[in-house]
mmCIF file of C-alpha atoms in Angstrom:
data_model
loop_
_atom_site.group_PDB
_atom_site.id
_atom_site.type_symbol
_atom_site.label_atom_id
_atom_site.label_comp_id
_atom_site.label_asym_id
_atom_site.label_seq_id
_atom_site.Cartn_x
_atom_site.Cartn_y
_atom_site.Cartn_z
ATOM 1 C CA MET C 1 -48.831 33.273 -15.795
ATOM 2 C CA ARG C 2 -50.364 35.920 -18.011
ATOM 3 C CA LEU C 3 -48.685 39.102 -18.385
ATOM 4 C CA MET C 4 -51.466 41.406 -20.463
ATOM 5 C CA VAL C 5 -49.992 44.955 -21.415
ATOM 6 C CA ARG C 6 -51.731 47.340 -23.737
ATOM 7 C CA ALA C 7 -49.179 50.591 -23.906
ATOM 8 C CA LYS C 8 -50.019 53.408 -26.744
ATOM 9 C CA GLY C 9 -46.816 55.369 -27.879
ATOM 10 C CA PHE C 10 -43.432 55.568 -26.840
ATOM 11 C CA ALA C 11 -44.049 56.336 -23.046
ATOM 12 C CA GLY C 12 -46.559 53.023 -23.172
ATOM 13 C CA VAL C 13 -43.824 50.509 -24.077
ATOM 14 C CA ARG C 14 -41.309 52.000 -20.655
ATOM 15 C CA ALA C 15 -45.184 52.050 -18.401
ATOM 16 C CA ALA C 16 -45.098 48.270 -19.881
ATOM 17 C CA GLY C 17 -41.351 47.404 -19.407
ATOM 18 C CA ALA C 18 -41.043 48.873 -16.099
ATOM 19 C CA VAL C 19 -44.169 46.224 -14.731
ATOM 20 C CA LEU C 20 -42.420 43.116 -16.728
ATOM 21 C CA ALA C 21 -39.484 43.956 -14.221
ATOM 22 C CA GLY C 22 -41.486 44.495 -11.593
ATOM 23 C CA LEU C 23 -43.251 40.843 -11.770
ATOM 24 C CA LEU C 24 -40.512 39.371 -12.662
ATOM 25 C CA LEU C 25 -38.415 40.593 -9.739
ATOM 26 C CA LEU C 26 -41.138 39.681 -7.668
ATOM 27 C CA ALA C 27 -41.481 36.474 -9.426
ATOM 28 C CA GLY C 28 -37.950 35.825 -7.915
ATOM 29 C CA CYS C 29 -36.556 34.775 -12.136
ATOM 30 C CA THR C 30 -33.872 37.119 -14.056
ATOM 31 C CA PRO C 31 -33.991 40.152 -15.635
ATOM 32 C CA PRO C 32 -33.393 39.351 -19.771
ATOM 33 C CA ASP C 33 -29.950 41.239 -18.447
ATOM 34 C CA GLY C 34 -28.270 38.961 -16.232
ATOM 35 C CA ASN C 35 -29.022 41.587 -12.390
ATOM 36 C CA GLY C 36 -31.218 40.040 -10.041
ATOM 37 C CA PRO C 37 -30.371 36.322 -8.596
ATOM 38 C CA GLN C 38 -29.053 33.833 -10.069
ATOM 39 C CA PRO C 39 -29.749 30.212 -10.288
ATOM 40 C CA THR C 40 -28.407 27.724 -7.800
ATOM 41 C CA ASN C 41 -28.762 23.450 -8.490
ATOM 42 C CA GLY C 42 -29.771 23.151 -4.482
ATOM 43 C CA PRO C 43 -27.484 22.309 -1.344
ATOM 44 C CA GLY C 44 -23.158 22.151 -1.606
ATOM 45 C CA ALA C 45 -23.729 23.455 -5.199
ATOM 46 C CA GLY C 46 -20.626 24.533 -6.680
ATOM 47 C CA PRO C 47 -17.846 22.903 -8.124
ATOM 48 C CA GLU C 48 -18.105 19.044 -8.502
ATOM 49 C CA ARG C 49 -15.318 16.869 -5.826
ATOM 50 C CA SER C 50 -12.261 15.903 -6.801
ATOM 51 C CA GLN C 51 -12.284 11.815 -5.832
ATOM 52 C CA SER C 52 -9.787 10.910 -3.259
ATOM 53 C CA SER C 53 -7.145 9.087 -4.518
ATOM 54 C CA THR C 54 -7.587 6.583 -2.449
ATOM 55 C CA ALA C 55 -7.153 3.194 -4.529
ATOM 56 C CA THR C 56 -6.077 0.439 -3.335
ATOM 57 C CA LYS C 57 -4.415 -3.394 -3.975
ATOM 58 C CA THR C 58 -3.840 -6.332 -1.641
ATOM 59 C CA VAL C 59 -0.742 -7.923 -1.856
ATOM 60 C CA LEU C 60 -0.087 -10.970 0.191
ATOM 61 C CA VAL C 61 2.792 -12.203 2.916
ATOM 62 C CA TYR C 62 3.362 -14.533 4.368
ATOM 63 C CA PHE C 63 3.485 -15.689 8.471
ATOM 64 C CA ASP C 64 3.855 -18.979 10.933
ATOM 65 C CA ASN C 65 0.792 -19.964 12.803
ATOM 66 C CA GLN C 66 1.269 -21.736 15.823
ATOM 67 C CA VAL C 67 -2.769 -23.341 15.070
ATOM 68 C CA LEU C 68 -2.657 -24.015 11.537
ATOM 69 C CA ASN C 69 1.444 -25.484 12.681
ATOM 70 C CA PRO C 70 1.747 -26.132 16.437
ATOM 71 C CA ASN C 71 4.966 -26.311 17.961
ATOM 72 C CA ALA C 72 6.802 -25.379 14.652
ATOM 73 C CA ALA C 73 6.458 -29.035 13.840
ATOM 74 C CA ASP C 74 7.230 -27.497 10.326
ATOM 75 C CA CYS C 75 9.492 -25.123 10.418
ATOM 76 C CA SER C 76 8.793 -23.751 6.907
ATOM 77 C CA LYS C 77 6.023 -23.733 7.202
ATOM 78 C CA VAL C 78 3.602 -20.218 6.194
ATOM 79 C CA TYR C 79 0.427 -19.294 5.793
ATOM 80 C CA ALA C 80 -0.752 -15.729 3.203
ATOM 81 C CA VAL C 81 -2.084 -12.648 5.589
ATOM 82 C CA PRO C 82 -4.034 -10.135 2.732
ATOM 83 C CA ARG C 83 -3.273 -6.492 3.485
ATOM 84 C CA THR C 84 -3.810 -3.554 1.658
ATOM 85 C CA VAL C 85 -1.896 -0.839 -0.002
ATOM 86 C CA PRO C 86 -1.617 2.011 -2.263
ATOM 87 C CA ALA C 87 -2.450 1.103 -5.778
ATOM 88 C CA SER C 88 0.730 3.159 -6.718
ATOM 89 C CA ALA C 89 2.690 1.632 -3.925
ATOM 90 C CA ASP C 90 6.059 -0.178 -5.912
ATOM 91 C CA MET C 91 4.278 -4.610 -5.335
ATOM 92 C CA LEU C 92 7.390 -6.299 -4.477
ATOM 93 C CA THR C 93 8.931 -3.228 -1.661
ATOM 94 C CA ALA C 94 5.615 -2.682 -0.259
ATOM 95 C CA SER C 95 5.057 -6.525 0.502
ATOM 96 C CA MET C 96 8.125 -6.043 1.569
ATOM 97 C CA GLN C 97 7.619 -3.543 4.035
ATOM 98 C CA GLN C 98 4.818 -5.266 5.271
ATOM 99 C CA LEU C 99 6.012 -8.488 6.643
ATOM 100 C CA LEU C 100 8.351 -6.601 8.009
ATOM 101 C CA ALA C 101 6.286 -4.904 10.287
ATOM 102 C CA GLY C 102 5.032 -8.197 11.680
ATOM 103 C CA PRO C 103 1.709 -9.061 12.167
ATOM 104 C CA THR C 104 -1.024 -6.997 13.280
ATOM 105 C CA ALA C 105 -3.191 -7.344 17.023
ATOM 106 C CA ALA C 106 -6.241 -8.925 15.205
ATOM 107 C CA GLU C 107 -3.460 -11.672 13.030
ATOM 108 C CA SER C 108 -1.615 -12.578 16.485
ATOM 109 C CA ALA C 109 -4.890 -13.589 18.462
ATOM 110 C CA GLN C 110 -5.439 -15.813 15.279
ATOM 111 C CA GLY C 111 -2.027 -18.117 16.136
ATOM 112 C CA TYR C 112 0.358 -15.599 13.396
ATOM 113 C CA ARG C 113 3.256 -15.739 14.400
ATOM 114 C CA SER C 114 7.436 -14.133 12.971
ATOM 115 C CA TRP C 115 10.182 -12.290 14.136
ATOM 116 C CA PHE C 116 9.544 -9.196 12.380
ATOM 117 C CA SER C 117 7.844 -7.035 14.573
ATOM 118 C CA SER C 118 7.461 -3.296 15.017
ATOM 119 C CA ALA C 119 11.037 -3.140 16.100
ATOM 120 C CA THR C 120 11.556 -4.361 12.667
ATOM 121 C CA ALA C 121 9.138 -2.559 10.673
ATOM 122 C CA ASN C 122 11.799 0.285 9.253
ATOM 123 C CA ALA C 123 13.793 -2.469 8.452
ATOM 124 C CA LEU C 124 13.932 -2.149 4.623
ATOM 125 C CA VAL C 125 16.835 -0.625 2.667
ATOM 126 C CA SER C 126 15.752 -1.422 -0.697
ATOM 127 C CA ALA C 127 13.865 -3.942 -3.130
ATOM 128 C CA LYS C 128 14.215 -4.324 -6.605
ATOM 129 C CA VAL C 129 13.061 -6.950 -9.613
ATOM 130 C CA SER C 130 15.978 -7.519 -11.999
ATOM 131 C CA GLY C 131 16.510 -10.982 -14.619
ATOM 132 C CA GLY C 132 14.458 -13.259 -12.345
ATOM 133 C CA THR C 133 15.513 -12.068 -9.370
ATOM 134 C CA SER C 134 14.034 -10.462 -6.643
ATOM 135 C CA TYR C 135 17.772 -8.625 -4.208
ATOM 136 C CA VAL C 136 16.140 -7.350 -0.601
ATOM 137 C CA ASN C 137 17.887 -5.624 1.302
ATOM 138 C CA LEU C 138 17.906 -4.658 5.487
ATOM 139 C CA THR C 139 18.967 -3.056 8.003
ATOM 140 C CA ASP C 140 21.526 -4.935 10.367
ATOM 141 C CA ILE C 141 18.407 -7.065 11.717
ATOM 142 C CA ARG C 142 20.765 -9.442 13.853
ATOM 143 C CA THR C 143 20.534 -7.636 16.901
ATOM 144 C CA VAL C 144 16.856 -7.415 16.808
ATOM 145 C CA ILE C 145 16.628 -10.680 16.627
ATOM 146 C CA PRO C 146 19.272 -12.835 17.219
ATOM 147 C CA ASN C 147 17.542 -16.369 17.778
ATOM 148 C CA ALA C 148 16.603 -16.266 13.894
ATOM 149 C CA SER C 149 20.291 -17.473 13.473
ATOM 150 C CA THR C 150 19.119 -21.558 15.141
ATOM 151 C CA SER C 151 18.573 -23.944 12.646
ATOM 152 C CA CYS C 152 14.501 -23.261 12.733
ATOM 153 C CA GLY C 153 14.239 -20.279 13.488
ATOM 154 C CA SER C 154 16.739 -19.467 9.705
ATOM 155 C CA GLN C 155 14.270 -21.683 7.830
ATOM 156 C CA ALA C 156 10.728 -19.956 9.591
ATOM 157 C CA LEU C 157 13.158 -16.245 8.361
ATOM 158 C CA LEU C 158 13.680 -17.578 4.863
ATOM 159 C CA ALA C 159 10.590 -18.813 4.543
ATOM 160 C CA GLN C 160 8.836 -15.876 5.803
ATOM 161 C CA LEU C 161 11.325 -13.309 3.371
ATOM 162 C CA GLY C 162 11.544 -15.908 0.519
ATOM 163 C CA THR C 163 7.975 -16.516 0.215
ATOM 164 C CA THR C 164 6.975 -12.923 -0.514
ATOM 165 C CA ALA C 165 9.342 -11.772 -1.743
ATOM 166 C CA GLN C 166 8.968 -14.356 -4.826
ATOM 167 C CA GLN C 167 5.347 -13.516 -5.480
ATOM 168 C CA ALA C 168 5.953 -9.955 -5.280
ATOM 169 C CA GLY C 169 7.971 -9.906 -7.467
ATOM 170 C CA MET C 170 7.177 -13.260 -9.526
ATOM 171 C CA THR C 171 10.351 -14.633 -9.317
ATOM 172 C CA PRO C 172 11.848 -17.713 -8.685
ATOM 173 C CA GLN C 173 15.206 -17.195 -6.455
ATOM 174 C CA VAL C 174 15.450 -13.916 -3.657
ATOM 175 C CA ARG C 175 18.468 -12.813 -2.480
ATOM 176 C CA TYR C 176 18.889 -11.178 0.596
ATOM 177 C CA ALA C 177 22.125 -8.945 2.396
ATOM 178 C CA ILE C 178 22.941 -6.319 5.624
ATOM 179 C CA GLU C 179 23.634 -3.384 4.219
ATOM 180 C CA GLY C 180 24.419 -4.112 0.869
ATOM 181 C CA GLN C 181 26.627 -6.722 2.243
ATOM 182 C CA PRO C 182 25.241 -10.553 1.052
ATOM 183 C CA LYS C 183 27.926 -12.244 3.271
ATOM 184 C CA ALA C 184 26.660 -10.642 6.602
ATOM 185 C CA PHE C 185 22.868 -12.049 5.488
ATOM 186 C CA TRP C 186 24.162 -15.499 5.126
ATOM 187 C CA GLU C 187 27.100 -15.301 7.559
ATOM 188 C CA TRP C 188 24.545 -14.326 10.840
ATOM 189 C CA LEU C 189 22.055 -16.959 9.751
ATOM 190 C CA GLN C 190 26.190 -19.740 9.897
ATOM 191 C CA MET C 191 25.528 -20.653 5.861
ATOM 192 C CA GLY C 192 28.366 -19.905 4.749
ATOM 193 C CA CYS C 193 28.738 -18.183 0.519
ATOM 194 C CA ASP C 194 28.194 -20.577 -1.590
ATOM 195 C CA ALA C 195 26.780 -20.806 -5.645
ATOM 196 C CA SER C 196 23.364 -21.352 -4.163
ATOM 197 C CA ASN C 197 23.460 -17.222 -2.862
ATOM 198 C CA ASP C 198 25.440 -16.090 -6.227
ATOM 199 C CA ASN C 199 28.259 -16.709 -3.408
ATOM 200 C CA CYS C 200 27.421 -13.611 -1.584
ATOM 201 C CA ASP C 201 27.694 -11.116 -4.321
ATOM 202 C CA ALA C 202 27.237 -7.493 -3.135
ATOM 203 C CA ALA C 203 26.995 -6.519 -6.278
ATOM 204 C CA PRO C 204 23.308 -5.810 -7.124
ATOM 205 C CA PHE C 205 22.922 -4.242 -4.178
ATOM 206 C CA ASN C 206 25.006 -1.491 -4.784
#
């Protein structure tokens, strides 16, 4: 819009300024002094929303599967199941927590099965890697899954625990304890202590 203002003397300049300010206000513009309506960036304008901190990663847990391994033909057979955990989670700890929670309803419908369930979901005391070994310390789950002490039962239990811990901790071996006591774990499975389990050395768990 072109504005033609012809003014003479100081009074004319003041009059022209008043006219200009009025036209700017009518047009929705902001006068040079910064007063009046301020521009916006459209709906929802304001501070940028911080991105949601929902980054995740995938871990693998290992269960038996009655479709793929009918009648537990091989007691130590396990199959990988992906689980999603927070990206910041420790791999070994998160994997063991997911394993101990047991198969989900959807996974059970696909044939996955385990000694672990909602009854053991909070059974992890600690999980850590030291050297080439993953150390998994559990609460006393002996009364929750007593039949795991059978020959086939112990094979299934150790396969699920061991395979999950080995791939998560990237270690060739795993050691277990109940409340910090490896001897309690191995006696439960009727296996005792020997060189294969460091003679039930409790030091790494304490």
